[in-house]
Amino acid sequence: MTHLRVIPLAAGECLNISALTQRGAAWRVQTYPAGFALLLRPLLGPALFDTGYSVRVQASMRRWPGVLYGLLTPVRLDPRETALSQLARLGFAANEVGEVIVSHLHADHVGGLRDFGAARFHLDAATYAPLRDLRGVAAIRKAFMPELLPDDFEARLHPLDFQPAPPGLSPFAVAADVFRDGSVYAVKVPGHAAGMIALIVRTTPEAVLDGDGAGLMLLAADAAWSVRGLREGLEVHPLARVIFDDAAAERRSAGQLRQWLLAHPRAGVFVSHDAPETGHV
């Protein structure tokens, strides 16, 4: 089966309070990367998992109602850090990116979508449906900035096709074979946002889903603020759960991911707001 190389990257960072992202931590401001990943496929063009921030996000935060988003989640971004700029330094033009897998539609994950005009967008339809008609403050309350989506977003949207999960993906009942070659499976992890997905990626030819996790990488999006938090089940502060789309679903999703990791102890983990694990990339 096909395998991919995963290159974790970050486009900007946001500020938050440590004690909110991990219960019991200090009440101090901390920076968190806006992570995304470059997926390199043999004989095919590059693909992305999310895009991080872009200068459009900062511009939207200077206008009403985006200023409300910026007050809650201040953003720092050097234009040289955008997904577009980083891919250019790696030797990839924007029009070479044919696929962007979108974990969910918060601004720190879709800030750069407009930069990739040739890409198809793969996501769970459940993440877009409740946001599609939201505008103004109603959209900002869901951390959604509709102006970040390309004008032809719906024409390029390819909803993920979830089917009964193959062996090795338990406890997830369904999964989507994103590229239809067994290299990337999307699993449903709603809670932080409606319809959020995580990816399980084969990074070596020998990797198998029902093994110990060697050669597999979990791209967990915002299922946790840190790799340690996800692996150990560390709780966020109760105040942080107020902004979740569904706090109970978030707990269930994090629990399912931990269960999968316990069954696959050698799998690597990348969460969007933490540095990647050493030795797995």
Coordinates of C-alpha atoms in Angstrom, one line a residue:
M1 CA 0.0 0.0 0.0
T2 CA 1.0 3.6 -0.5
H3 CA 2.7 5.5 2.3
L4 CA 3.4 9.2 2.8
R5 CA 6.0 11.4 4.3
V6 CA 4.6 13.8 6.9
I7 CA 6.3 17.1 7.5
P8 CA 4.7 19.0 10.5
L9 CA 4.9 22.8 10.1
A10 CA 3.3 25.8 11.7
A11 CA 1.9 29.1 10.3
G12 CA 1.9 31.6 13.1
E13 CA 0.9 31.2 16.7
C14 CA -1.8 32.2 19.1
L15 CA -1.7 33.3 22.7
N16 CA -3.6 31.6 25.5
I17 CA -3.4 31.0 29.2
S18 CA -1.6 27.8 30.3
A19 CA -4.1 27.1 33.1
L20 CA -6.9 27.0 30.6
T21 CA -5.3 24.6 28.2
Q22 CA -4.1 22.2 31.0
R23 CA -5.9 22.1 34.4
G24 CA -3.4 22.8 37.2
A25 CA -0.9 24.7 35.0
A26 CA 0.3 28.2 35.9
W27 CA -1.9 31.2 35.1
R28 CA 0.4 32.7 32.6
V29 CA 0.3 33.6 28.9
Q30 CA 1.8 31.0 26.6
T31 CA 2.3 30.8 22.8
Y32 CA 0.9 27.9 20.8
P33 CA 1.8 27.1 17.2
A34 CA -0.9 27.1 14.5
G35 CA 0.2 23.7 13.1
F36 CA -0.5 22.2 9.8
A37 CA 1.2 19.3 7.9
L38 CA 2.6 18.8 4.5
L39 CA 1.9 15.3 3.1
L40 CA 4.3 14.1 0.4
R41 CA 3.0 11.3 -1.7
P42 CA 5.2 9.2 -4.0
L43 CA 4.7 10.1 -7.6
L44 CA 1.9 12.5 -6.7
G45 CA 1.8 16.2 -5.8
P46 CA 2.0 17.6 -2.3
A47 CA -1.1 17.7 -0.1
L48 CA -1.9 19.6 3.1
F49 CA -3.6 18.9 6.4
D50 CA -5.0 22.3 7.3
T51 CA -3.1 25.5 6.5
G52 CA -2.5 27.5 9.8
Y53 CA -3.0 31.3 9.8
S54 CA -2.5 33.8 7.0
V55 CA -2.3 37.5 6.7
R56 CA -6.0 37.4 5.8
V57 CA -6.8 36.3 9.4
Q58 CA -5.0 39.2 10.8
A59 CA -6.8 41.6 8.4
S60 CA -10.1 40.2 9.4
M61 CA -9.2 40.6 13.1
R62 CA -8.8 44.3 12.5
R63 CA -12.4 44.6 11.4
W64 CA -15.8 44.0 13.1
P65 CA -16.7 41.4 14.1
G66 CA -13.3 39.7 13.6
V67 CA -11.9 41.9 16.3
L68 CA -13.8 39.8 18.8
Y69 CA -11.9 36.7 17.7
G70 CA -8.6 38.6 18.0
L71 CA -9.4 39.7 21.6
L72 CA -10.2 36.1 22.6
T73 CA -7.3 34.6 20.7
P74 CA -4.5 37.0 19.9
V75 CA -2.4 36.0 16.8
R76 CA 1.2 36.5 15.9
L77 CA 2.3 35.8 12.3
D78 CA 5.3 36.6 10.2
P79 CA 4.3 36.6 6.5
R80 CA 7.3 34.4 5.9
E81 CA 5.6 31.7 8.1
T82 CA 2.5 31.2 6.0
A83 CA 1.8 27.8 4.4
L84 CA 2.3 29.4 1.0
S85 CA 5.7 30.9 1.9
Q86 CA 6.9 27.8 3.6
L87 CA 5.9 25.5 0.7
A88 CA 7.7 27.9 -1.8
R89 CA 10.9 27.6 0.2
L90 CA 10.5 23.8 0.1
G91 CA 10.2 24.0 -3.7
F92 CA 6.5 23.7 -4.2
A93 CA 4.3 26.1 -6.1
A94 CA 0.8 26.8 -4.8
N95 CA -0.8 25.2 -7.9
E96 CA 1.0 21.9 -7.2
V97 CA -1.1 21.4 -4.1
G98 CA -4.0 19.4 -5.4
E99 CA -5.6 18.3 -2.1
V100 CA -6.2 20.0 1.3
I101 CA -7.6 17.9 4.1
V102 CA -9.4 20.2 6.5
S103 CA -9.8 19.1 10.1
H104 CA -12.4 21.7 10.9
L105 CA -13.2 25.3 9.9
H106 CA -11.7 27.4 12.7
A107 CA -9.6 30.3 11.4
D108 CA -6.3 28.8 12.5
H109 CA -6.9 25.8 10.3
V110 CA -8.3 27.4 7.1
G111 CA -6.5 30.8 7.1
G112 CA -4.5 29.9 3.9
L113 CA -7.2 28.1 1.9
R114 CA -7.5 30.9 -0.6
D115 CA -3.8 30.5 -1.5
F116 CA -4.3 27.1 -3.1
G117 CA -6.5 27.7 -6.1
A118 CA -6.1 24.2 -7.6
A119 CA -6.8 22.2 -4.5
R120 CA -9.8 20.1 -3.7
F121 CA -11.0 20.3 -0.1
H122 CA -11.6 17.1 1.8
L123 CA -13.6 17.4 5.1
D124 CA -16.5 15.9 7.0
A125 CA -19.7 17.4 5.7
A126 CA -20.8 17.7 9.3
T127 CA -18.2 20.5 9.9
Y128 CA -19.5 22.8 7.2
A129 CA -23.3 22.2 7.3
P130 CA -23.9 24.1 10.6
L131 CA -21.6 27.0 9.6
R132 CA -22.6 27.4 6.0
D133 CA -25.1 30.2 6.5
L134 CA -23.5 31.9 9.5
R135 CA -22.3 35.5 9.2
G136 CA -21.2 38.3 11.6
V137 CA -21.1 37.7 15.3
A138 CA -22.9 34.4 14.9
A139 CA -20.0 33.1 12.9
I140 CA -17.3 34.5 15.2
R141 CA -19.0 32.7 18.1
K142 CA -18.1 29.5 16.3
A143 CA -14.6 30.7 15.6
F144 CA -15.6 30.8 11.9
M145 CA -14.6 33.5 9.5
P146 CA -16.5 32.8 6.2
E147 CA -14.4 35.3 4.3
L148 CA -11.4 33.0 4.7
L149 CA -13.1 30.4 2.4
P150 CA -12.5 30.7 -1.4
D151 CA -15.4 32.0 -3.3
D152 CA -15.7 28.6 -5.1
F153 CA -15.3 26.6 -1.8
E154 CA -18.4 24.6 -2.3
A155 CA -17.5 23.7 -5.9
R156 CA -14.2 22.3 -4.7
L157 CA -15.6 20.6 -1.6
H158 CA -15.3 16.8 -1.5
P159 CA -17.1 15.4 1.6
L160 CA -15.3 12.5 3.1
D161 CA -16.8 9.1 2.4
F162 CA -17.1 7.3 5.8
Q163 CA -17.4 3.6 5.7
P164 CA -17.0 0.8 8.3
A165 CA -13.5 1.1 9.7
P166 CA -11.0 -1.5 8.7
P167 CA -9.2 -3.6 11.4
G168 CA -6.8 -1.6 13.4
L169 CA -8.8 1.5 13.7
S170 CA -10.9 0.5 16.7
P171 CA -12.5 2.1 18.7
F172 CA -13.6 4.2 15.6
A173 CA -16.6 2.6 14.0
V174 CA -16.2 4.4 10.7
A175 CA -13.3 5.9 8.7
A176 CA -12.7 7.5 5.3
D177 CA -9.9 6.3 3.1
V178 CA -9.0 9.9 1.9
F179 CA -6.9 9.1 -1.1
R180 CA -8.5 5.6 -1.7
D181 CA -5.1 3.9 -1.5
G182 CA -4.9 3.0 2.2
S183 CA -2.3 5.7 3.0
V184 CA -4.5 8.1 5.0
Y185 CA -7.6 7.4 7.0
A186 CA -9.8 10.1 8.5
V187 CA -11.7 9.4 11.7
K188 CA -14.4 11.4 13.4
V189 CA -13.3 13.3 16.5
P190 CA -16.1 15.9 17.1
G191 CA -16.4 18.0 20.2
H192 CA -13.9 20.8 19.9
A193 CA -15.7 21.6 16.7
A194 CA -18.6 19.9 14.9
G195 CA -17.4 17.4 12.4
M196 CA -13.7 17.6 13.4
I197 CA -11.5 14.9 12.0
A198 CA -8.1 13.4 12.8
L199 CA -5.9 11.5 10.4
I200 CA -4.0 8.2 10.7
V201 CA -1.2 8.1 8.2
R202 CA 1.0 5.3 7.0
T203 CA 4.6 6.7 6.8
T204 CA 6.5 3.5 5.9
P205 CA 5.7 0.8 3.4
E206 CA 5.7 -1.8 6.2
A207 CA 3.2 0.0 8.4
V208 CA -0.1 -1.9 9.1
L209 CA -3.1 -0.6 10.9
D210 CA -3.5 -3.6 13.1
G211 CA 0.1 -3.6 14.3
D212 CA 1.8 -1.8 17.2
G213 CA 1.8 1.5 15.4
A214 CA 5.3 1.4 14.0
G215 CA 5.2 3.5 10.8
L216 CA 1.9 5.2 11.7
M217 CA 1.3 8.8 12.6
L218 CA -1.8 10.3 14.2
L219 CA -2.5 13.9 13.2
A220 CA -5.0 14.8 16.0
A221 CA -5.9 18.4 15.1
D222 CA -7.3 20.1 18.1
A223 CA -8.3 17.0 20.1
A224 CA -5.8 18.2 22.7
W225 CA -3.5 21.2 23.3
S226 CA -0.4 19.0 23.7
V227 CA 0.8 15.6 22.8
R228 CA 1.3 14.8 26.4
G229 CA -2.2 15.9 27.2
L230 CA -3.6 13.6 24.6
R231 CA -1.5 10.6 25.5
E232 CA -2.1 11.0 29.3
G233 CA -5.7 12.2 29.2
L234 CA -4.9 15.6 30.9
E235 CA -7.9 17.7 31.3
V236 CA -8.4 21.3 30.2
H237 CA -9.8 23.9 32.7
P238 CA -13.6 23.8 32.9
L239 CA -13.7 27.4 31.6
A240 CA -12.0 26.2 28.3
R241 CA -14.9 23.8 27.7
V242 CA -17.4 26.6 27.5
I243 CA -16.2 27.4 23.9
F244 CA -16.3 23.8 22.7
D245 CA -19.0 22.9 20.3
D246 CA -19.9 19.8 22.5
A247 CA -17.9 19.2 25.6
A248 CA -19.2 15.7 26.2
A249 CA -18.3 14.7 22.6
E250 CA -14.9 16.3 23.1
R251 CA -14.2 14.0 26.0
R252 CA -15.4 10.9 24.1
S253 CA -13.3 11.8 21.1
A254 CA -10.1 12.3 23.2
G255 CA -10.8 9.0 25.0
Q256 CA -11.1 7.2 21.7
L257 CA -7.8 8.6 20.4
R258 CA -6.1 7.6 23.7
Q259 CA -7.5 4.1 23.4
W260 CA -6.2 3.9 19.8
L261 CA -2.8 5.1 21.0
L262 CA -2.7 2.6 23.8
A263 CA -3.2 -0.2 21.2
H264 CA -0.6 1.4 18.9
P265 CA 2.1 2.6 21.3
R266 CA 4.8 3.1 18.6
A267 CA 2.6 5.5 16.6
G268 CA 3.7 9.1 16.4
V269 CA 1.5 12.0 17.3
F270 CA 1.1 15.5 16.0
V271 CA -1.4 17.9 17.5
S272 CA -2.0 21.3 16.0
H273 CA -0.9 23.5 19.0
D274 CA 2.2 21.6 20.1
A275 CA 5.6 20.7 18.7
P276 CA 5.8 17.3 17.0
E277 CA 7.2 14.4 19.0
T278 CA 10.9 13.9 18.6
G279 CA 11.9 10.7 16.8
H280 CA 8.6 10.3 14.9
V281 CA 9.1 12.7 12.0

